[in-house]
Coordinates of C-alpha atoms and ligand atoms in Angstrom, one line a residue:
X1 CA 0.0 0.0 0.0
X2 CA 2.8 2.4 0.9
X3 CA 4.6 1.7 -2.4
X4 CA 1.3 2.6 -4.1
X5 CA 1.5 6.0 -2.3
X6 CA -0.8 5.4 0.7
X7 CA 0.0 6.3 4.2
X8 CA -0.4 3.4 6.6
X9 CA -0.9 3.8 10.3
X10 CA -1.1 0.9 12.6
X11 CA -3.1 1.4 15.8
X12 CA -3.1 -1.6 18.1
X13 CA -5.9 -2.8 20.4
X14 CA -8.1 -5.6 21.5
X15 CA -11.2 -5.4 19.3
X16 CA -13.3 -7.2 22.0
X17 CA -12.5 -4.5 24.6
X18 CA -14.7 -1.5 24.3
X19 CA -12.1 0.9 25.7
X20 CA -9.5 -0.2 23.2
X21 CA -11.9 0.3 20.3
X22 CA -13.0 3.7 21.6
X23 CA -9.4 4.8 22.1
X24 CA -8.6 3.8 18.5
X25 CA -11.5 5.9 17.2
X26 CA -10.4 8.9 19.3
X27 CA -6.9 8.6 17.8
X28 CA -8.3 8.5 14.3
X29 CA -10.5 11.5 15.0
X30 CA -7.6 13.5 16.5
X31 CA -4.9 12.8 13.9
X32 CA -6.2 11.2 10.7
X33 CA -8.5 12.1 7.8
X34 CA -12.2 11.1 8.3
X35 CA -12.8 7.4 8.6
X36 CA -14.5 6.1 5.4
X37 CA -14.6 2.4 5.8
X38 CA -14.1 -0.6 8.1
X39 CA -12.9 -4.1 7.2
X40 CA -13.2 -6.3 10.3
X41 CA -10.7 -9.2 9.8
X42 CA -10.0 -10.2 13.4
X43 CA -10.7 -13.7 14.4
X44 CA -9.4 -16.8 16.2
X45 CA -10.0 -20.5 15.9
X46 CA -10.3 -23.1 18.7
X47 CA -11.9 -26.1 17.1
X48 CA -13.5 -29.1 18.8
X49 CA -16.7 -31.1 18.7
X50 CA -19.5 -29.1 20.5
X51 CA -19.8 -31.6 23.3
X52 CA -16.1 -31.3 24.0
X53 CA -15.9 -27.5 23.9
X54 CA -15.2 -25.7 27.1
X55 CA -16.9 -22.3 27.8
X56 CA -13.5 -20.7 27.5
X57 CA -13.1 -22.1 24.0
X58 CA -16.5 -20.5 23.1
X59 CA -15.8 -17.1 24.6
X60 CA -12.4 -16.9 23.1
X61 CA -13.7 -17.5 19.6
X62 CA -16.8 -15.4 20.0
X63 CA -15.0 -12.3 21.5
X64 CA -13.5 -10.7 18.4
X65 CA -16.4 -11.5 16.2
X66 CA -19.3 -10.8 18.5
X67 CA -18.1 -8.1 20.9
X68 CA -15.7 -6.8 18.3
X69 CA -18.2 -6.4 15.6
X70 CA -20.7 -4.8 17.9
X71 CA -18.3 -2.2 19.2
X72 CA -17.2 -1.3 15.7
X73 CA -20.9 -1.0 14.7
X74 CA -21.8 1.1 17.7
X75 CA -18.8 3.5 17.4
X76 CA -19.2 4.0 13.6
X77 CA -23.0 4.1 13.2
X78 CA -23.1 7.9 13.1
X79 CA -20.2 8.2 10.7
X80 CA -20.8 8.5 6.9
X81 CA -18.9 5.3 6.0
X82 CA -18.6 4.0 2.4
X83 CA -18.3 0.4 3.6
X84 CA -18.4 -1.8 6.7
X85 CA -17.1 -5.3 5.8
X86 CA -17.0 -8.3 8.0
X87 CA -14.7 -11.2 7.2
X88 CA -17.0 -14.0 8.0
X89 CA -16.6 -17.7 7.0
X90 CA -18.3 -20.4 5.1
X91 CA -18.6 -22.2 8.4
X92 CA -21.7 -20.0 9.3
X93 CA -23.2 -20.7 5.8
X94 CA -22.7 -24.5 5.4
X95 CA -21.4 -25.6 8.8
X96 CA -18.1 -27.3 9.3
X97 CA -17.4 -30.3 11.7
X98 CA -15.6 -29.1 14.8
X99 CA -16.3 -25.4 14.2
X100 CA -19.6 -24.9 16.1
X101 CA -18.1 -22.0 18.1
X102 CA -16.6 -20.4 15.0
X103 CA -19.8 -20.8 13.0
X104 CA -21.8 -19.1 15.7
X105 CA -19.3 -16.3 16.0
X106 CA -19.4 -15.7 12.2
X107 CA -23.2 -16.0 12.2
X108 CA -23.3 -12.9 14.4
X109 CA -21.2 -11.0 11.8
X110 CA -23.7 -12.1 9.1
X111 CA -26.6 -10.9 11.2
X112 CA -25.0 -7.5 11.9
X113 CA -24.4 -6.9 8.2
X114 CA -28.2 -7.5 7.5
X115 CA -29.1 -5.4 10.6
X116 CA -27.0 -2.4 9.4
X117 CA -28.5 -2.6 5.9
X118 CA -31.9 -2.5 7.5
X119 CA -30.8 0.7 9.3
X120 CA -29.8 2.3 6.0
X121 CA -26.1 1.8 6.9
X122 CA -23.4 0.1 4.7
X123 CA -22.9 -3.5 5.7
X124 CA -21.4 -6.6 4.0
X125 CA -20.6 -10.0 5.5
X126 CA -18.4 -12.2 3.2
X127 CA -18.5 -15.9 4.0
X128 CA -15.0 -16.8 2.8
X129 CA -14.0 -20.3 2.0
X130 CA -10.4 -21.2 3.0
X131 CA -7.7 -18.9 1.6
X132 CA -4.6 -20.5 0.1
X133 CA -1.0 -19.6 1.0
X134 CA -1.6 -17.4 4.1
X135 CA -3.9 -17.0 7.0
X136 CA -5.7 -19.3 9.5
X137 CA -6.8 -22.0 7.1
X138 CA -3.4 -22.3 5.5
X139 CA -1.8 -22.8 8.9
X140 CA -4.1 -25.7 9.7
X141 CA -2.7 -29.3 9.8
X142 CA -2.6 -31.0 6.4
X143 CA -5.2 -33.5 7.6
X144 CA -7.7 -30.6 7.9
X145 CA -6.9 -29.3 4.5
X146 CA -7.3 -32.8 3.0
X147 CA -10.7 -33.0 4.7
X148 CA -11.7 -29.7 3.0
X149 CA -10.5 -30.9 -0.4
X150 CA -12.3 -34.2 0.1
X151 CA -15.5 -32.3 0.7
X152 CA -15.3 -30.6 -2.7
X153 CA -13.9 -27.2 -1.6
X154 CA -10.7 -25.8 -2.8
X155 CA -8.7 -22.8 -1.5
X156 CA -9.1 -19.2 -2.7
X157 CA -6.0 -18.0 -4.4
X158 CA -4.8 -14.6 -3.0
X159 CA -5.3 -12.7 -6.3
X160 CA -8.8 -14.1 -6.9
X161 CA -9.8 -13.4 -3.4
X162 CA -8.7 -9.8 -3.6
X163 CA -10.5 -9.4 -6.9
X164 CA -13.7 -10.7 -5.3
X165 CA -13.3 -8.3 -2.4
X166 CA -12.8 -5.4 -4.8
X167 CA -15.9 -6.2 -6.8
X168 CA -18.0 -6.8 -3.7
X169 CA -17.0 -3.4 -2.2
X170 CA -18.5 -1.6 -5.2
X171 CA -21.8 -3.4 -5.2
X172 CA -23.2 -6.4 -3.4
X173 CA -26.0 -7.7 -1.3
X174 CA -25.5 -7.7 2.5
X175 CA -24.1 -11.3 2.7
X176 CA -22.1 -13.2 0.0
X177 CA -20.4 -16.5 0.2
X178 CA -17.1 -16.7 -1.8
X179 CA -15.6 -20.2 -2.3
X180 CA -14.4 -22.4 -5.1
X181 CA -16.5 -25.6 -4.7
X182 CA -17.4 -28.7 -6.6
X183 CA -21.0 -29.1 -5.7
X184 CA -21.3 -32.7 -7.0
X185 CA -18.4 -33.7 -4.7
X186 CA -19.8 -31.7 -1.8
X187 CA -23.2 -33.3 -2.1
X188 CA -21.9 -36.8 -2.4
X189 CA -20.2 -36.4 1.0
X190 CA -23.4 -35.4 2.8
X191 CA -24.9 -38.0 5.1
X192 CA -27.5 -40.0 3.3
X193 CA -30.9 -38.3 3.1
X194 CA -29.5 -35.0 4.5
X195 CA -31.0 -32.1 2.7
X196 CA -29.9 -28.5 2.9
X197 CA -33.0 -26.5 1.9
X198 CA -30.8 -23.4 1.7
X199 CA -29.0 -25.0 -1.3
X200 CA -32.1 -26.3 -3.0
X201 CA -31.7 -24.3 -6.2
X202 CA -28.1 -25.6 -6.6
X203 CA -29.0 -29.1 -5.5
X204 CA -31.8 -29.7 -8.0
X205 CA -29.4 -28.9 -10.8
X206 CA -27.0 -31.6 -9.6
X207 CA -27.8 -35.1 -10.9
X208 CA -25.7 -36.8 -8.2
X209 CA -28.2 -35.6 -5.6
X210 CA -30.7 -38.3 -6.6
X211 CA -28.2 -41.0 -7.6
X212 CA -28.3 -44.2 -5.5
X213 CA -25.2 -45.1 -3.6
X214 CA -22.9 -47.1 -6.0
X215 CA -21.7 -49.2 -3.1
X216 CA -25.1 -50.1 -1.9
X217 CA -26.1 -51.2 -5.4
X218 CA -22.9 -53.3 -5.6
X219 CA -23.6 -54.8 -2.2
X220 CA -27.2 -55.7 -3.2
X221 CA -26.1 -57.3 -6.5
X222 CA -23.4 -59.4 -4.9
X223 CA -23.8 -63.0 -3.9
X224 CA -24.2 -63.9 -0.2
X225 CA -20.7 -65.1 0.1
X226 CA -19.2 -62.0 -1.5
X227 CA -20.9 -59.5 0.7
X228 CA -18.8 -59.8 3.8
X229 CA -15.6 -59.4 1.8
X230 CA -17.1 -56.4 -0.1
X231 CA -18.1 -54.7 3.2
X232 CA -14.7 -55.3 4.7
X233 CA -12.8 -53.8 1.8
X234 CA -15.2 -50.9 1.6
X235 CA -14.8 -50.1 5.3
X236 CA -11.0 -50.4 5.0
X237 CA -10.8 -48.0 2.1
X238 CA -13.1 -45.4 3.8
X239 CA -11.1 -45.6 7.0
X240 CA -7.8 -45.3 5.1
X241 CA -9.2 -42.2 3.2
X242 CA -10.2 -40.6 6.5
X243 CA -6.9 -41.3 8.2
X244 CA -4.8 -40.4 5.1
X245 CA -3.4 -44.0 5.0
X246 CA -2.0 -45.3 1.7
X247 CA -2.0 -49.0 2.6
X248 CA -5.5 -50.2 3.5
X249 CA -4.0 -53.5 4.8
X250 CA -2.5 -51.5 7.7
X251 CA -5.9 -51.4 9.2
X252 CA -6.0 -54.7 11.2
X253 CA -9.3 -56.2 12.3
X254 CA -8.8 -55.8 16.0
X255 CA -6.7 -52.7 16.2
X256 CA -8.5 -49.7 17.8
X257 CA -8.9 -47.1 15.1
X258 CA -8.0 -44.3 17.6
X259 CA -4.5 -46.0 17.9
X260 CA -4.2 -45.4 14.1
X261 CA -4.7 -41.7 14.6
X262 CA -8.4 -41.3 14.4
X263 CA -9.6 -38.2 16.3
X264 CA -13.0 -37.1 17.2
X265 CA -13.4 -34.9 14.1
X266 CA -12.3 -37.7 11.9
X267 CA -14.8 -40.0 13.7
X268 CA -17.6 -37.6 12.6
X269 CA -16.2 -37.5 9.1
X270 CA -15.9 -41.3 8.9
X271 CA -19.5 -41.7 10.2
X272 CA -20.7 -39.2 7.5
X273 CA -18.9 -41.0 4.8
X274 CA -20.4 -44.4 5.9
X275 CA -23.8 -42.9 6.1
X276 CA -23.4 -41.6 2.5
X277 CA -22.1 -44.8 1.1
X278 CA -24.4 -47.2 3.0
X279 CA -27.4 -44.9 2.5
X280 CA -28.4 -45.1 6.1
X281 CA -28.2 -42.9 9.2
X282 CA -25.8 -44.0 11.9
X283 CA -25.4 -43.1 15.6
X284 CA -23.0 -40.2 16.3
X285 CA -21.1 -42.4 18.8
X286 CA -20.6 -45.1 16.1
X287 CA -16.8 -45.1 16.3
X288 CA -16.7 -44.9 20.1
X289 CA -19.1 -47.8 20.4
X290 CA -17.5 -49.9 17.7
X291 CA -13.8 -48.8 17.7
X292 CA -12.3 -51.6 15.6
X293 CA -12.8 -52.8 12.0
X294 CA -14.1 -56.1 13.3
X295 CA -16.6 -54.5 15.6
X296 CA -17.7 -52.1 12.9
X297 CA -18.3 -54.9 10.4
X298 CA -20.2 -57.0 12.9
X299 CA -22.4 -54.0 13.9
X300 CA -23.0 -52.8 10.4
X301 CA -23.7 -56.2 8.8
X302 CA -25.9 -57.5 11.6
X303 CA -27.6 -54.4 13.2
X304 CA -27.7 -52.0 10.3
X305 CA -27.8 -53.9 7.0
X306 CA -29.2 -57.2 8.4
X307 CA -32.8 -56.2 8.2
X308 CA -32.4 -55.7 4.5
X309 CA -29.8 -58.3 3.8
X310 CA -30.2 -61.2 6.3
X311 CA -33.8 -61.9 5.4
X312 CA -32.9 -62.1 1.8
X313 CA -29.9 -64.3 2.6
X314 CA -31.9 -66.7 4.7
X315 CA -34.6 -67.1 2.0
X316 CA -32.1 -67.6 -0.7
X317 CA -30.1 -70.1 1.3
X318 CA -33.2 -72.0 2.3
X319 CA -34.4 -72.2 -1.4
X320 CA -30.9 -73.4 -2.5
X321 CA -30.9 -76.1 0.2
X322 CA -34.4 -77.2 -0.7
X323 CA -33.6 -77.5 -4.4
X324 CA -30.5 -79.5 -3.8
X325 CA -32.2 -81.9 -1.4
X326 CA -35.0 -82.5 -3.8
X327 CA -32.6 -83.3 -6.6
X328 CA -30.7 -85.8 -4.4
X329 CA -34.0 -87.6 -3.5
X330 CA -35.1 -87.8 -7.2
X331 CA -31.7 -89.3 -8.1
X332 CA -32.0 -91.9 -5.4
X333 CA -35.5 -93.2 -6.6
X334 CA -35.8 -96.5 -8.5
X335 CA -37.7 -96.3 -11.8
X336 CA -40.6 -98.1 -10.2
X337 CA -40.7 -95.7 -7.2
X338 CA -40.6 -92.7 -9.6
X339 CA -43.4 -94.2 -11.7
X340 CA -45.6 -94.8 -8.6
X341 CA -45.1 -91.2 -7.4
X342 CA -46.0 -89.9 -10.8
X343 CA -49.2 -92.0 -11.0
X344 CA -50.2 -90.9 -7.5
X345 CA -49.7 -87.2 -8.4
X346 CA -51.8 -87.7 -11.6
X347 CA -54.5 -89.5 -9.6
X348 CA -54.6 -86.5 -7.1
X349 CA -55.1 -84.2 -10.0
X350 CA -58.1 -86.4 -11.2
X351 CA -56.3 -86.9 -14.5
Ligands
LIG401 N1 -7.9 -17.4 6.2 C1 -9.0 -18.1 5.9 O1 -8.9 -19.0 5.2 C2 -10.3 -17.5 6.3 C3 -11.5 -18.2 5.8 C4 -12.7 -17.7 6.2 C5 -12.8 -16.6 7.0 N2 -11.6 -16.0 7.5 C6 -11.8 -14.8 8.4 O2 -11.0 -13.8 7.9 C7 -10.4 -13.1 8.9 C8 -8.9 -13.0 8.7 O3 -8.4 -14.3 8.7 P1 -6.8 -14.6 8.7 O4 -6.6 -15.9 7.9 O5 -6.1 -13.4 8.3 O6 -6.5 -14.9 10.2 P2 -5.2 -14.8 11.0 O7 -4.0 -14.9 10.1 O8 -5.3 -15.8 12.1 O9 -5.2 -13.4 11.6 C9 -6.3 -13.0 12.5 C10 -5.9 -11.7 13.1 O10 -6.9 -11.3 14.0 C11 -6.3 -10.7 15.1 N3 -7.1 -10.8 16.3 C12 -7.7 -11.9 16.9 N4 -8.4 -11.5 17.9 C13 -8.2 -10.2 18.1 C14 -8.7 -9.2 19.0 N5 -9.5 -9.6 20.0 N6 -8.4 -7.9 18.8 C15 -7.7 -7.5 17.8 N7 -7.2 -8.4 16.8 C16 -7.4 -9.7 17.0 C17 -5.0 -11.5 15.3 O11 -4.1 -10.7 16.0 P3 -2.9 -11.4 16.8 O12 -2.0 -12.0 15.8 O13 -2.3 -10.2 17.5 O14 -3.5 -12.3 17.7 C18 -4.6 -11.7 13.8 O15 -3.8 -10.6 13.4 C19 -10.8 -13.8 10.2 O16 -11.9 -13.1 10.8 C20 -11.2 -15.1 9.8 O17 -12.3 -15.6 10.6 C21 -10.4 -16.4 7.1

């Protein structure tokens, strides 16, 4: 900015502390040209499943986005601003496993943008996807980034993100989501039967939304003896994908999956993937209740798939046994015995 001729002044403060924000505005008023715009880009992450989050993890993440946005709004509402932009996240638009606190914090920013517009004030909340190269998403562990990619989202390149910001500053609705996303891939990862009404317009245009799970079709078409093997291989490959393992044979039948690196976020992801491929809804404690491959196979094949599979299996097996017994009996009959049975049957039919 300075090479482009701008003067840059950095005023430090905690955005979630009213006195700090007020002090910054006093400094601006005393020594700088009139304030014409606000871009609120302060934020922190502290991820975890909602049931595991401490209150401190909540308040820490909420502080800059809730208190901070509110103080900025309060202290600028009488100023003739050109723009008031909140850097929100896709987490408050689509949700993200492990980011309940962050989604709620960003949801507040989204609401403030709408509220300000309603008051005739400038207001824009941008629900950014993950930015590439720099920032909080780029600093996340590679496992988290792989998870994002697997869900169909890719990162926003710096230049394209800045272009989007530029065009949104000149004209936009009060809330806009910006993220490169492959909707087919995103939808195929959703738990079976899960609908997001908010995305209906996009969803109806996607053929894969109505497509039956390929694995379930394969499982149904397989013979009884092939099914167990198919399910085992399928589970192994989904577990390996979730854990980022190359060799699926590393997943031993009785080894606890948490020993292989599965964490609680991955457990949710794995459950979602299984729901999607098996077209069924599964309990949220699945991986905690059935923590090994062997236990998962037993549970899924008996408790989850059995109602649809075992009945069919039993009937098929019984029919196969009946037919082979009948054939043996016929083969053992003498010609005279066979003739007598035939005559008896014809007699019964009044032939
Ligand atoms: N990067 C992404 O992929 C992404 C995606 C979606 C949304 N966003 C949003 O975009 C914004 C910028 O993200 P980023 O990637 O640049 O994050 P970042 O690299 O982690 O930077 C966040 C900045 O916020 C500051 N901050 C946090 N709490 C503060 C407080 N109470 N008072 C004053 N400053 C505070 C931090 O200051 P200190 O360093 O001094 O702590 C840091 O400079 C965030 O609001 C984030 O939620 C980012």
